[in-house]
């Protein structure tokens, strides 16, 4: 492939990285987040049910990144924002009661860059007042926490976007060959630049979020059919199963097999009920 073509591939890769802001209440943070994104080469902004729509104040803080703000997609739920994503990383300023697979910011950048060539990937940010809900965090494959001062760990929303977008850019630059790198930065030398590409270790194809949600729905229905989950007291079964399957991160073929198994259980259980 020519260098120019390769460079286009690399640019498209950052285009696959989606920054999702959930229920943002201060639109100035949207403007600053747009600016943070553009400085790092990201342009794909999704606003989930924003409390305030971007206005003049947001535009002022976006400065030269008003295009990112203008092109932002507005949706009503997190599941809608991430439906076509194969990797979803949620951000959190504090540890939650339900432990979830965690990534360091650097590893988060590497993972995002290595998977963005396969499908859209999302970095999800929470509300200024209360962050992401447990239900929203459970829709993410991994969580990332910027290891800030333990006595004061909550960054301003846009600054958290800046920090993690920088990690995405760093990994993206490290994944380039030297010619591409020079074109992207204007610098010939970068001490410590790795020459190897941050590719995933294996070639599994992971399901997009909507497919995974359909699997969980199927699982829940099947467990209701067999009586394992009671209609009145569902308990935490589905949360625990989500955590288990999320940890294992089944690929497309494995999800297909699981759905086949669930269908066979449903058939057998309907037969016995007859
Ligand atoms: N008061 C909230 C924090 C909100 S800060 C809470 O207790 O959860 C707004 C958002 O910025 C968070 O939802 C998260 O998306 C991001 N953020 C802030 N600090 C962060 C940190 N240290 N690590 C990762 N994300 C952070």
Short mmCIF file of C-alpha atoms and ligand atoms in Angstrom, two decimals:
data_model
loop_
_atom_site.label_atom_id
_atom_site.label_comp_id
_atom_site.label_asym_id
_atom_site.label_seq_id
_atom_site.Cartn_x
_atom_site.Cartn_y
_atom_site.Cartn_z
CA UNK A 1 0.00 0.00 0.00
CA UNK A 2 1.28 3.50 -0.73
CA UNK A 3 2.06 5.80 2.21
CA UNK A 4 -0.80 8.10 1.26
CA UNK A 5 -3.29 5.23 1.27
CA UNK A 6 -1.92 3.93 4.57
CA UNK A 7 -2.24 7.40 6.05
CA UNK A 8 -5.91 7.51 5.03
CA UNK A 9 -6.47 4.17 6.76
CA UNK A 10 -4.87 5.60 9.91
CA UNK A 11 -7.00 8.76 9.76
CA UNK A 12 -10.17 6.68 9.32
CA UNK A 13 -9.14 4.78 12.41
CA UNK A 14 -9.51 7.87 14.61
CA UNK A 15 -12.83 8.52 12.87
CA UNK A 16 -14.05 5.23 14.36
CA UNK A 17 -13.45 6.47 17.90
CA UNK A 18 -16.62 7.88 19.39
CA UNK A 19 -16.70 10.15 22.43
CA UNK A 20 -20.03 9.77 24.20
CA UNK A 21 -21.16 12.33 26.79
CA UNK A 22 -24.09 11.15 28.89
CA UNK A 23 -26.65 13.61 30.23
CA UNK A 24 -24.24 16.57 30.31
CA UNK A 25 -25.75 19.47 32.21
CA UNK A 26 -23.34 22.29 31.36
CA UNK A 27 -23.00 22.82 27.63
CA UNK A 28 -19.73 24.70 28.15
CA UNK A 29 -18.26 21.29 28.96
CA UNK A 30 -19.47 20.06 25.56
CA UNK A 31 -17.61 22.92 23.88
CA UNK A 32 -14.42 22.24 25.81
CA UNK A 33 -14.75 18.51 25.14
CA UNK A 34 -15.11 19.21 21.40
CA UNK A 35 -11.92 21.27 21.50
CA UNK A 36 -10.10 18.58 23.49
CA UNK A 37 -11.16 16.00 20.90
CA UNK A 38 -10.15 18.00 17.84
CA UNK A 39 -6.69 18.74 19.21
CA UNK A 40 -6.21 14.97 19.45
CA UNK A 41 -7.64 14.26 15.97
CA UNK A 42 -11.01 12.96 17.14
CA UNK A 43 -14.24 14.26 15.63
CA UNK A 44 -17.00 11.83 16.46
CA UNK A 45 -19.06 13.27 19.34
CA UNK A 46 -22.33 11.80 20.58
CA UNK A 47 -24.50 13.55 23.17
CA UNK A 48 -26.85 11.29 25.10
CA UNK A 49 -29.93 13.14 26.33
CA UNK A 50 -28.11 16.43 27.02
CA UNK A 51 -29.74 18.60 29.68
CA UNK A 52 -28.78 21.72 27.74
CA UNK A 53 -28.20 21.87 23.98
CA UNK A 54 -24.92 23.40 22.79
CA UNK A 55 -25.34 27.21 22.62
CA UNK A 56 -23.11 30.25 22.09
CA UNK A 57 -21.18 29.57 25.30
CA UNK A 58 -20.43 26.03 24.13
CA UNK A 59 -19.28 27.39 20.77
CA UNK A 60 -17.03 29.94 22.47
CA UNK A 61 -15.29 27.22 24.44
CA UNK A 62 -15.08 24.95 21.41
CA UNK A 63 -13.01 27.72 19.71
CA UNK A 64 -11.74 26.20 16.46
CA UNK A 65 -13.67 22.97 17.05
CA UNK A 66 -17.19 24.28 16.44
CA UNK A 67 -17.42 21.79 13.56
CA UNK A 68 -17.12 18.90 16.04
CA UNK A 69 -19.94 20.45 18.08
CA UNK A 70 -22.09 21.14 15.02
CA UNK A 71 -21.68 17.55 13.79
CA UNK A 72 -22.41 16.03 17.20
CA UNK A 73 -25.14 13.41 17.11
CA UNK A 74 -27.84 13.68 19.76
CA UNK A 75 -29.50 10.45 20.93
CA UNK A 76 -31.82 9.61 23.79
CA UNK A 77 -30.07 6.64 25.44
CA UNK A 78 -26.61 5.17 25.93
CA UNK A 79 -27.66 1.92 24.25
CA UNK A 80 -28.58 3.90 21.14
CA UNK A 81 -25.21 5.69 21.20
CA UNK A 82 -23.20 2.46 21.34
CA UNK A 83 -25.45 -0.01 19.47
CA UNK A 84 -22.97 -0.50 16.59
CA UNK A 85 -19.81 -0.44 18.76
CA UNK A 86 -17.68 -3.54 19.27
CA UNK A 87 -15.77 -2.05 22.19
CA UNK A 88 -17.21 0.25 24.82
CA UNK A 89 -15.10 1.74 27.60
CA UNK A 90 -16.77 3.59 30.46
CA UNK A 91 -14.98 6.21 32.51
CA UNK A 92 -15.31 6.69 36.22
CA UNK A 93 -13.74 9.04 38.74
CA UNK A 94 -14.25 6.59 41.60
CA UNK A 95 -14.31 2.86 42.28
CA UNK A 96 -17.75 1.29 42.16
CA UNK A 97 -19.28 -1.39 44.32
CA UNK A 98 -19.51 -3.81 41.41
CA UNK A 99 -15.93 -4.50 40.28
CA UNK A 100 -15.55 -4.55 36.50
CA UNK A 101 -12.50 -5.18 34.28
CA UNK A 102 -10.35 -2.07 34.55
CA UNK A 103 -7.91 -0.52 32.10
CA UNK A 104 -5.17 1.97 32.83
CA UNK A 105 -5.49 5.08 30.60
CA UNK A 106 -2.47 3.97 28.52
CA UNK A 107 -3.83 0.45 28.02
CA UNK A 108 -7.20 2.01 27.23
CA UNK A 109 -5.65 4.05 24.40
CA UNK A 110 -3.91 0.94 23.05
CA UNK A 111 -7.06 -1.17 23.16
CA UNK A 112 -9.13 1.50 21.44
CA UNK A 113 -6.60 1.95 18.64
CA UNK A 114 -6.07 -1.78 18.16
CA UNK A 115 -9.82 -2.48 17.85
CA UNK A 116 -10.96 0.62 15.96
CA UNK A 117 -9.87 -0.97 12.69
CA UNK A 118 -12.61 -3.59 13.13
CA UNK A 119 -15.64 -1.62 14.31
CA UNK A 120 -16.66 1.66 15.93
CA UNK A 121 -15.40 1.97 19.50
CA UNK A 122 -16.75 4.24 22.25
CA UNK A 123 -15.36 6.07 25.27
CA UNK A 124 -18.25 6.98 27.53
CA UNK A 125 -18.25 9.91 29.97
CA UNK A 126 -20.76 10.57 32.74
CA UNK A 127 -22.71 13.40 34.27
CA UNK A 128 -20.86 16.26 35.98
CA UNK A 129 -22.83 15.68 39.18
CA UNK A 130 -22.94 11.91 39.52
CA UNK A 131 -20.95 10.20 36.75
CA UNK A 132 -22.40 7.12 35.02
CA UNK A 133 -25.10 4.97 36.61
CA UNK A 134 -24.39 1.31 37.42
CA UNK A 135 -26.71 0.29 34.61
CA UNK A 136 -24.70 2.42 32.15
CA UNK A 137 -21.37 1.14 33.47
CA UNK A 138 -22.62 -2.41 32.97
CA UNK A 139 -23.10 -1.70 29.27
CA UNK A 140 -19.33 -1.19 28.97
CA UNK A 141 -16.70 -3.89 28.39
CA UNK A 142 -14.09 -2.11 30.47
CA UNK A 143 -13.83 0.80 32.85
CA UNK A 144 -11.02 3.29 32.93
CA UNK A 145 -10.08 5.52 35.82
CA UNK A 146 -7.49 8.26 35.49
CA UNK A 147 -5.26 7.63 38.52
CA UNK A 148 -5.71 11.09 39.96
CA UNK A 149 -5.12 12.33 43.52
CA UNK A 150 -7.06 9.83 45.69
CA UNK A 151 -8.15 12.73 47.92
CA UNK A 152 -9.58 14.64 44.95
CA UNK A 153 -9.96 12.37 41.95
CA UNK A 154 -12.80 13.95 40.00
CA UNK A 155 -11.56 15.83 36.93
CA UNK A 156 -13.66 18.32 35.04
CA UNK A 157 -15.54 16.39 32.34
CA UNK A 158 -13.75 18.04 29.39
CA UNK A 159 -10.36 17.53 31.05
CA UNK A 160 -11.09 13.85 31.44
CA UNK A 161 -11.99 13.80 27.72
CA UNK A 162 -8.68 15.55 27.00
CA UNK A 163 -6.60 13.12 29.05
CA UNK A 164 -8.09 9.99 27.55
CA UNK A 165 -8.17 11.40 24.00
CA UNK A 166 -4.46 12.11 24.42
CA UNK A 167 -3.88 8.45 25.29
CA UNK A 168 -5.80 7.42 22.17
CA UNK A 169 -3.65 9.75 20.07
CA UNK A 170 -0.43 8.54 21.66
CA UNK A 171 -1.27 4.93 20.81
CA UNK A 172 -2.35 5.94 17.34
CA UNK A 173 0.97 7.68 16.72
CA UNK A 174 2.89 4.72 18.11
CA UNK A 175 1.06 2.42 15.71
CA UNK A 176 2.25 4.36 12.66
CA UNK A 177 5.28 3.75 10.56
CA UNK A 178 7.90 6.53 10.50
CA UNK A 179 6.71 8.21 7.28
CA UNK A 180 3.12 8.40 8.49
CA UNK A 181 4.31 9.64 11.85
CA UNK A 182 6.31 12.46 10.28
CA UNK A 183 3.32 13.57 8.22
CA UNK A 184 0.99 13.53 11.24
CA UNK A 185 3.21 15.42 13.64
CA UNK A 186 5.71 17.34 11.55
CA UNK A 187 8.41 15.74 13.73
CA UNK A 188 11.06 13.44 12.40
CA UNK A 189 12.14 11.92 15.67
CA UNK A 190 10.26 10.79 18.68
CA UNK A 191 12.39 9.27 21.39
CA UNK A 192 10.72 6.19 22.69
CA UNK A 193 8.49 5.71 19.65
CA UNK A 194 7.72 2.04 19.25
CA UNK A 195 7.89 0.75 15.72
CA UNK A 196 5.52 -2.14 16.22
CA UNK A 197 1.82 -1.71 15.62
CA UNK A 198 -0.53 -2.01 18.58
CA UNK A 199 -2.66 -4.74 17.01
CA UNK A 200 -4.91 -7.11 18.91
CA UNK A 201 -3.21 -10.37 19.83
CA UNK A 202 -5.74 -12.51 18.03
CA UNK A 203 -8.16 -12.07 15.22
CA UNK A 204 -11.45 -12.71 16.97
CA UNK A 205 -14.36 -10.69 15.74
CA UNK A 206 -16.26 -9.30 18.70
CA UNK A 207 -20.00 -8.63 18.52
CA UNK A 208 -21.30 -5.07 18.44
CA UNK A 209 -23.15 -3.86 21.51
CA UNK A 210 -26.66 -4.30 20.07
CA UNK A 211 -25.87 -7.97 19.30
CA UNK A 212 -24.59 -8.52 22.85
CA UNK A 213 -27.74 -6.90 24.25
CA UNK A 214 -29.89 -9.26 22.16
CA UNK A 215 -27.91 -12.17 23.61
CA UNK A 216 -28.51 -10.99 27.22
CA UNK A 217 -32.20 -10.51 26.45
CA UNK A 218 -32.37 -14.04 25.01
CA UNK A 219 -30.50 -15.37 28.06
CA UNK A 220 -32.91 -13.66 30.44
CA UNK A 221 -35.98 -14.94 28.56
CA UNK A 222 -34.58 -18.48 28.52
CA UNK A 223 -33.85 -18.36 32.26
CA UNK A 224 -37.40 -17.15 32.87
CA UNK A 225 -38.74 -20.02 30.76
CA UNK A 226 -36.78 -22.56 32.78
CA UNK A 227 -37.80 -20.85 36.03
CA UNK A 228 -34.21 -20.04 37.08
CA UNK A 229 -35.18 -16.37 37.18
CA UNK A 230 -38.49 -15.67 38.90
CA UNK A 231 -40.72 -12.99 37.40
CA UNK A 232 -41.26 -11.39 40.78
CA UNK A 233 -37.72 -11.62 42.20
CA UNK A 234 -35.20 -11.47 39.34
CA UNK A 235 -32.40 -10.64 41.83
CA UNK A 236 -28.90 -9.96 40.56
CA UNK A 237 -28.64 -12.97 38.24
CA UNK A 238 -28.48 -10.95 35.03
CA UNK A 239 -25.99 -8.45 36.50
CA UNK A 240 -23.72 -11.31 37.56
CA UNK A 241 -24.10 -13.07 34.21
CA UNK A 242 -23.31 -9.85 32.39
CA UNK A 243 -20.15 -9.52 34.45
CA UNK A 244 -19.16 -13.13 33.78
CA UNK A 245 -19.72 -12.91 30.01
CA UNK A 246 -18.18 -9.47 29.84
CA UNK A 247 -15.05 -10.85 31.51
CA UNK A 248 -14.87 -13.72 29.05
CA UNK A 249 -15.67 -11.37 26.13
CA UNK A 250 -17.19 -13.98 23.80
CA UNK A 251 -16.60 -13.46 20.10
CA UNK A 252 -19.28 -13.52 17.39
CA UNK A 253 -19.07 -17.30 16.89
CA UNK A 254 -19.28 -17.99 20.62
CA UNK A 255 -22.33 -15.71 21.01
CA UNK A 256 -23.96 -17.55 18.10
CA UNK A 257 -23.26 -20.87 19.79
CA UNK A 258 -24.64 -19.59 23.12
CA UNK A 259 -27.83 -18.44 21.39
CA UNK A 260 -28.14 -21.87 19.77
CA UNK A 261 -27.77 -23.46 23.22
CA UNK A 262 -30.38 -21.11 24.69
CA UNK A 263 -32.80 -21.90 21.85
CA UNK A 264 -32.34 -25.64 22.46
CA UNK A 265 -33.01 -25.15 26.20
CA UNK A 266 -36.16 -23.17 25.40
CA UNK A 267 -37.35 -25.90 23.00
CA UNK A 268 -36.71 -28.68 25.55
CA UNK A 269 -38.39 -26.74 28.32
CA UNK A 270 -41.47 -25.95 26.21
CA UNK A 271 -41.72 -29.68 25.33
CA UNK A 272 -41.65 -30.73 29.02
CA UNK A 273 -44.26 -28.12 29.85
CA UNK A 274 -46.65 -29.57 27.26
N1 LIG B 1 -19.01 13.45 40.74
C1 LIG B 1 -18.89 12.43 39.77
C2 LIG B 1 -17.74 12.70 38.86
C3 LIG B 1 -18.18 13.40 37.70
S1 LIG B 1 -16.89 14.02 36.76
C4 LIG B 1 -18.72 11.08 40.40
O1 LIG B 1 -18.62 11.01 41.60
O2 LIG B 1 -18.72 10.09 39.71
C5 LIG B 1 -17.63 13.86 35.18
C6 LIG B 1 -17.10 12.76 34.35
O3 LIG B 1 -15.71 13.00 34.03
C7 LIG B 1 -17.13 11.37 34.96
O4 LIG B 1 -18.37 10.74 34.84
C8 LIG B 1 -16.08 10.68 34.08
O5 LIG B 1 -16.65 10.40 32.84
C9 LIG B 1 -15.03 11.77 33.89
N2 LIG B 1 -13.98 11.72 34.92
C10 LIG B 1 -13.72 12.62 35.88
N3 LIG B 1 -12.67 12.25 36.63
C11 LIG B 1 -12.25 11.07 36.13
C12 LIG B 1 -11.20 10.15 36.48
N4 LIG B 1 -10.38 10.37 37.50
N5 LIG B 1 -11.06 9.04 35.72
C13 LIG B 1 -11.89 8.78 34.68
N6 LIG B 1 -12.89 9.61 34.33
C14 LIG B 1 -13.08 10.74 35.03
#
